[in-house]
Amino acid sequence: MTDNKPFANRISVEQVEEGALLAPKFDGNGLLPVVTTDAETGEVLMMGVMNEEALLRTIRSGEAHYWSRSRKCLWHKGATSGLVQKIVEIRIDDDQDAVWLRVAVEGGASCHVGYRSCFYRAVPVTTEEGPIELSFKEAEKAFDPIEVYGDAPNPTQL
Amino acid sequence: MTDNKPFANRISVEQVEEGALLAPKFDGNGLLPVVTTDAETGEVLMMGVMNEEALLRTIRSGEAHYWSRSRKCLWHKGATSGLVQKIVEIRIDDDQDAVWLRVAVEGGASCHVGYRSCFYRAVPVTTEEGPIELSFKEAEKAFDPIEVYGDAPNPTQL
């Protein structure tokens, strides 16, 4: 059988976990979760999802592509903001249903709020009852989101 | 109004993104995605999910708890394997629907296949057609999964 597809079929647990062919498992919505880190600092910049096309475009182009759940479209990160994520390395996990991107970010920032990382606040470990107070881990924003995004709708949902 | 709940209500985009109270958003299944990195090396160890109880137990105990989708139960990571993840820092993202755990792992490994990280294989950036070949990034396993897990069912689904 000549099979020229980029993704292999999933035949056995051993093949998926210990094999050397990319055989990704997309969930019921056709998506897999992605975590993106700064290749230099190890900082987690963002979490997102990819569909088949986003994964293939990332592999082909060397720039991070995601599926935007808020806009329901393929999302070439940085197309609006200029903050393109250049791929340093792509990793896949044991059961091939999650992706880790190590990237270099032009402009050094990845968060639509203007911070370097989307994870700019820490949650304490505490046994105290009552509301849990966050602490900010980035002293200032890396860019002005209004300058960069203008009046594009904010993706945050309540 | 005296409100002693640990999680604040989500009132506005500004409060969620720029506020200092933990107001997490769980998805339709009551879950939020979690990425866990080694606090020392920055390596991504695993991705998982938390429900409300798993997040609260992590905050209260200082040890990583997840929701196991394969076993459908609260999962105190390391309860079976001894590979407990001690919390160094918990981060929450801009819209508070994703968590980043920075941990120290007793035993240094987190993957049920025996590797340090679940992300032990790299996907190339390539324009070549045909099956995509992975490369192994960890030279050897950190532990013997059969010794550690015995005949516990493998969580990988085809």
PDB file of C-alpha atoms in Angstrom, chain A:
ATOM      1  CA  MET A   1       0.000   0.000   0.000  1.00  0.00           C
ATOM      2  CA  THR A   2       1.415   3.385  -0.899  1.00  0.00           C
ATOM      3  CA  ASP A   3       0.148   5.908   1.586  1.00  0.00           C
ATOM      4  CA  ASN A   4       1.453   9.427   1.232  1.00  0.00           C
ATOM      5  CA  LYS A   5      -0.637  11.066   3.966  1.00  0.00           C
ATOM      6  CA  PRO A   6       1.262  13.217   6.482  1.00  0.00           C
ATOM      7  CA  PHE A   7      -0.448  11.613   9.507  1.00  0.00           C
ATOM      8  CA  ALA A   8      -0.120   7.868  10.133  1.00  0.00           C
ATOM      9  CA  ASN A   9      -3.069   5.736  11.242  1.00  0.00           C
ATOM     10  CA  ARG A  10      -3.218   4.817  14.944  1.00  0.00           C
ATOM     11  CA  ILE A  11      -2.775   1.040  15.034  1.00  0.00           C
ATOM     12  CA  SER A  12      -1.589   0.168  18.545  1.00  0.00           C
ATOM     13  CA  VAL A  13      -0.712   1.798  21.858  1.00  0.00           C
ATOM     14  CA  GLU A  14       2.905   0.762  21.374  1.00  0.00           C
ATOM     15  CA  GLN A  15       3.095   2.371  17.916  1.00  0.00           C
ATOM     16  CA  VAL A  16       1.513   5.603  19.190  1.00  0.00           C
ATOM     17  CA  GLU A  17       3.712   5.856  22.305  1.00  0.00           C
ATOM     18  CA  GLU A  18       7.012   4.396  21.138  1.00  0.00           C
ATOM     19  CA  GLY A  19       6.846   4.756  17.369  1.00  0.00           C
ATOM     20  CA  ALA A  20       8.514   7.322  15.140  1.00  0.00           C
ATOM     21  CA  LEU A  21       5.568   8.400  12.973  1.00  0.00           C
ATOM     22  CA  LEU A  22       3.326  11.359  13.618  1.00  0.00           C
ATOM     23  CA  ALA A  23      -0.168   9.948  14.294  1.00  0.00           C
ATOM     24  CA  PRO A  24      -2.037  12.717  16.098  1.00  0.00           C
ATOM     25  CA  LYS A  25      -5.402  12.225  17.808  1.00  0.00           C
ATOM     26  CA  PHE A  26      -7.818  15.125  17.422  1.00  0.00           C
ATOM     27  CA  ASP A  27     -10.742  15.265  19.866  1.00  0.00           C
ATOM     28  CA  GLY A  28     -14.461  15.091  19.069  1.00  0.00           C
ATOM     29  CA  ASN A  29     -14.313  18.689  17.816  1.00  0.00           C
ATOM     30  CA  GLY A  30     -11.285  17.976  15.623  1.00  0.00           C
ATOM     31  CA  LEU A  31      -8.914  19.849  17.961  1.00  0.00           C
ATOM     32  CA  LEU A  32      -5.863  19.161  20.076  1.00  0.00           C
ATOM     33  CA  PRO A  33      -4.482  21.362  22.871  1.00  0.00           C
ATOM     34  CA  VAL A  34      -1.230  23.263  22.355  1.00  0.00           C
ATOM     35  CA  VAL A  35       1.106  24.874  24.849  1.00  0.00           C
ATOM     36  CA  THR A  36       3.575  27.453  23.590  1.00  0.00           C
ATOM     37  CA  THR A  37       6.750  28.372  25.452  1.00  0.00           C
ATOM     38  CA  ASP A  38       9.482  30.921  24.829  1.00  0.00           C
ATOM     39  CA  ALA A  39      12.360  28.745  23.584  1.00  0.00           C
ATOM     40  CA  GLU A  40      14.904  30.928  25.336  1.00  0.00           C
ATOM     41  CA  THR A  41      13.365  31.472  28.776  1.00  0.00           C
ATOM     42  CA  GLY A  42      11.084  28.416  29.074  1.00  0.00           C
ATOM     43  CA  GLU A  43       8.226  30.736  30.023  1.00  0.00           C
ATOM     44  CA  VAL A  44       4.755  29.506  29.055  1.00  0.00           C
ATOM     45  CA  LEU A  45       3.389  32.148  26.686  1.00  0.00           C
ATOM     46  CA  MET A  46      -0.075  30.774  25.892  1.00  0.00           C
ATOM     47  CA  MET A  47      -2.290  27.758  25.519  1.00  0.00           C
ATOM     48  CA  GLY A  48      -4.428  27.221  22.441  1.00  0.00           C
ATOM     49  CA  VAL A  49      -5.786  24.548  20.151  1.00  0.00           C
ATOM     50  CA  MET A  50      -5.003  23.294  16.653  1.00  0.00           C
ATOM     51  CA  ASN A  51      -7.108  21.519  14.094  1.00  0.00           C
ATOM     52  CA  GLU A  52      -5.535  19.360  11.385  1.00  0.00           C
ATOM     53  CA  GLU A  53      -4.923  22.310   9.085  1.00  0.00           C
ATOM     54  CA  ALA A  54      -3.306  24.444  11.812  1.00  0.00           C
ATOM     55  CA  LEU A  55      -0.928  21.618  12.736  1.00  0.00           C
ATOM     56  CA  LEU A  56       0.035  21.013   9.110  1.00  0.00           C
ATOM     57  CA  ARG A  57       0.529  24.710   8.382  1.00  0.00           C
ATOM     58  CA  THR A  58       2.743  25.021  11.456  1.00  0.00           C
ATOM     59  CA  ILE A  59       4.851  22.069  10.282  1.00  0.00           C
ATOM     60  CA  ARG A  60       5.056  23.363   6.711  1.00  0.00           C
ATOM     61  CA  SER A  61       5.692  27.055   7.426  1.00  0.00           C
ATOM     62  CA  GLY A  62       7.713  27.045  10.637  1.00  0.00           C
ATOM     63  CA  GLU A  63       5.327  29.634  12.121  1.00  0.00           C
ATOM     64  CA  ALA A  64       2.684  28.896  14.763  1.00  0.00           C
ATOM     65  CA  HIS A  65      -0.875  28.467  13.502  1.00  0.00           C
ATOM     66  CA  TYR A  66      -3.836  27.785  15.778  1.00  0.00           C
ATOM     67  CA  TRP A  67      -7.570  27.314  15.536  1.00  0.00           C
ATOM     68  CA  SER A  68      -9.317  30.352  16.987  1.00  0.00           C
ATOM     69  CA  ARG A  69     -12.331  29.179  18.973  1.00  0.00           C
ATOM     70  CA  SER A  70     -13.611  32.726  19.515  1.00  0.00           C
ATOM     71  CA  ARG A  71     -13.392  33.661  15.816  1.00  0.00           C
ATOM     72  CA  LYS A  72     -13.949  30.101  14.480  1.00  0.00           C
ATOM     73  CA  CYS A  73     -11.180  30.335  11.904  1.00  0.00           C
ATOM     74  CA  LEU A  74      -7.603  29.316  11.212  1.00  0.00           C
ATOM     75  CA  TRP A  75      -5.360  31.729  13.088  1.00  0.00           C
ATOM     76  CA  HIS A  76      -1.865  32.604  11.925  1.00  0.00           C
ATOM     77  CA  LYS A  77      -0.601  34.056  15.184  1.00  0.00           C
ATOM     78  CA  GLY A  78       0.826  37.517  14.599  1.00  0.00           C
ATOM     79  CA  ALA A  79      -1.061  38.196  11.343  1.00  0.00           C
ATOM     80  CA  THR A  80      -2.837  41.113  13.077  1.00  0.00           C
ATOM     81  CA  SER A  81      -0.350  42.082  15.786  1.00  0.00           C
ATOM     82  CA  GLY A  82       2.926  41.356  14.016  1.00  0.00           C
ATOM     83  CA  LEU A  83       3.893  39.160  16.987  1.00  0.00           C
ATOM     84  CA  VAL A  84       4.654  36.095  14.827  1.00  0.00           C
ATOM     85  CA  GLN A  85       5.877  32.978  16.654  1.00  0.00           C
ATOM     86  CA  LYS A  86       8.813  31.370  14.808  1.00  0.00           C
ATOM     87  CA  ILE A  87       9.054  27.639  15.533  1.00  0.00           C
ATOM     88  CA  VAL A  88      12.228  26.512  17.269  1.00  0.00           C
ATOM     89  CA  GLU A  89      10.887  23.038  18.035  1.00  0.00           C
ATOM     90  CA  ILE A  90       7.592  21.141  17.886  1.00  0.00           C
ATOM     91  CA  ARG A  91       7.029  18.327  20.392  1.00  0.00           C
ATOM     92  CA  ILE A  92       4.193  15.772  20.576  1.00  0.00           C
ATOM     93  CA  ASP A  93       3.160  13.941  23.734  1.00  0.00           C
ATOM     94  CA  ASP A  94       3.053  10.216  24.553  1.00  0.00           C
ATOM     95  CA  ASP A  95      -0.448   9.486  23.219  1.00  0.00           C
ATOM     96  CA  GLN A  96      -0.081  12.156  20.497  1.00  0.00           C
ATOM     97  CA  ASP A  97      -3.083  14.245  21.525  1.00  0.00           C
ATOM     98  CA  ALA A  98      -1.210  17.368  22.695  1.00  0.00           C
ATOM     99  CA  VAL A  99       1.461  19.623  21.172  1.00  0.00           C
ATOM    100  CA  TRP A 100       4.245  21.720  22.704  1.00  0.00           C
ATOM    101  CA  LEU A 101       5.644  24.559  20.606  1.00  0.00           C
ATOM    102  CA  ARG A 102       8.982  26.146  21.521  1.00  0.00           C
ATOM    103  CA  VAL A 103       9.047  29.493  19.765  1.00  0.00           C
ATOM    104  CA  ALA A 104      10.927  32.729  19.281  1.00  0.00           C
ATOM    105  CA  VAL A 105       8.509  35.658  19.344  1.00  0.00           C
ATOM    106  CA  GLU A 106       9.109  38.724  17.263  1.00  0.00           C
ATOM    107  CA  GLY A 107       8.457  41.634  19.599  1.00  0.00           C
ATOM    108  CA  GLY A 108       8.764  39.339  22.625  1.00  0.00           C
ATOM    109  CA  ALA A 109       5.075  39.316  23.579  1.00  0.00           C
ATOM    110  CA  SER A 110       2.198  36.893  22.992  1.00  0.00           C
ATOM    111  CA  CYS A 111      -0.762  38.018  25.095  1.00  0.00           C
ATOM    112  CA  HIS A 112      -3.676  40.066  23.709  1.00  0.00           C
ATOM    113  CA  VAL A 113      -3.820  42.028  26.991  1.00  0.00           C
ATOM    114  CA  GLY A 114      -0.316  43.352  26.235  1.00  0.00           C
ATOM    115  CA  TYR A 115       1.797  41.171  28.485  1.00  0.00           C
ATOM    116  CA  ARG A 116       4.686  38.946  27.391  1.00  0.00           C
ATOM    117  CA  SER A 117       2.924  35.804  28.622  1.00  0.00           C
ATOM    118  CA  CYS A 118      -0.806  35.166  29.004  1.00  0.00           C
ATOM    119  CA  PHE A 119       0.088  33.759  32.432  1.00  0.00           C
ATOM    120  CA  TYR A 120       1.037  37.061  34.052  1.00  0.00           C
ATOM    121  CA  ARG A 121      -0.660  36.380  37.393  1.00  0.00           C
ATOM    122  CA  ALA A 122       0.178  33.851  40.128  1.00  0.00           C
ATOM    123  CA  VAL A 123      -2.263  31.987  42.387  1.00  0.00           C
ATOM    124  CA  PRO A 124      -0.996  31.431  45.951  1.00  0.00           C
ATOM    125  CA  VAL A 125      -0.805  28.064  47.686  1.00  0.00           C
ATOM    126  CA  THR A 126      -2.949  28.764  50.746  1.00  0.00           C
ATOM    127  CA  THR A 127      -5.283  27.123  53.233  1.00  0.00           C
ATOM    128  CA  GLU A 128      -6.960  30.438  54.050  1.00  0.00           C
ATOM    129  CA  GLU A 129     -10.705  30.547  53.397  1.00  0.00           C
ATOM    130  CA  GLY A 130     -12.347  33.228  51.300  1.00  0.00           C
ATOM    131  CA  PRO A 131     -11.543  34.818  47.930  1.00  0.00           C
ATOM    132  CA  ILE A 132      -8.103  33.917  46.558  1.00  0.00           C
ATOM    133  CA  GLU A 133      -5.899  36.875  45.698  1.00  0.00           C
ATOM    134  CA  LEU A 134      -3.675  36.884  42.607  1.00  0.00           C
ATOM    135  CA  SER A 135      -0.299  38.587  42.325  1.00  0.00           C
ATOM    136  CA  PHE A 136       1.033  40.177  39.137  1.00  0.00           C
ATOM    137  CA  LYS A 137       4.312  38.676  37.864  1.00  0.00           C
ATOM    138  CA  GLU A 138       4.998  41.116  35.022  1.00  0.00           C
ATOM    139  CA  ALA A 139       5.746  44.665  36.144  1.00  0.00           C
ATOM    140  CA  GLU A 140       4.463  46.295  32.967  1.00  0.00           C
ATOM    141  CA  LYS A 141       2.913  45.519  29.608  1.00  0.00           C
ATOM    142  CA  ALA A 142       5.189  44.737  26.677  1.00  0.00           C
ATOM    143  CA  PHE A 143       2.964  46.596  24.229  1.00  0.00           C
ATOM    144  CA  ASP A 144      -0.176  48.717  24.115  1.00  0.00           C
ATOM    145  CA  PRO A 145      -3.033  46.425  23.030  1.00  0.00           C
ATOM    146  CA  ILE A 146      -5.126  49.339  21.725  1.00  0.00           C
ATOM    147  CA  GLU A 147      -2.302  50.449  19.448  1.00  0.00           C
ATOM    148  CA  VAL A 148      -1.759  46.893  18.185  1.00  0.00           C
ATOM    149  CA  TYR A 149      -5.318  45.556  17.953  1.00  0.00           C
ATOM    150  CA  GLY A 150      -7.327  48.765  17.608  1.00  0.00           C
ATOM    151  CA  ASP A 151     -11.011  47.992  18.069  1.00  0.00           C
ATOM    152  CA  ALA A 152     -10.818  44.268  17.204  1.00  0.00           C
ATOM    153  CA  PRO A 153     -13.209  42.381  19.532  1.00  0.00           C
ATOM    154  CA  ASN A 154     -11.675  41.119  22.775  1.00  0.00           C
ATOM    155  CA  PRO A 155     -11.564  37.290  22.753  1.00  0.00           C
ATOM    156  CA  THR A 156     -12.207  36.964  26.524  1.00  0.00           C
ATOM    157  CA  GLN A 157     -15.627  35.468  27.297  1.00  0.00           C
ATOM    158  CA  LEU A 158     -17.347  35.853  30.670  1.00  0.00           C
TER     159      LEU A 158
END
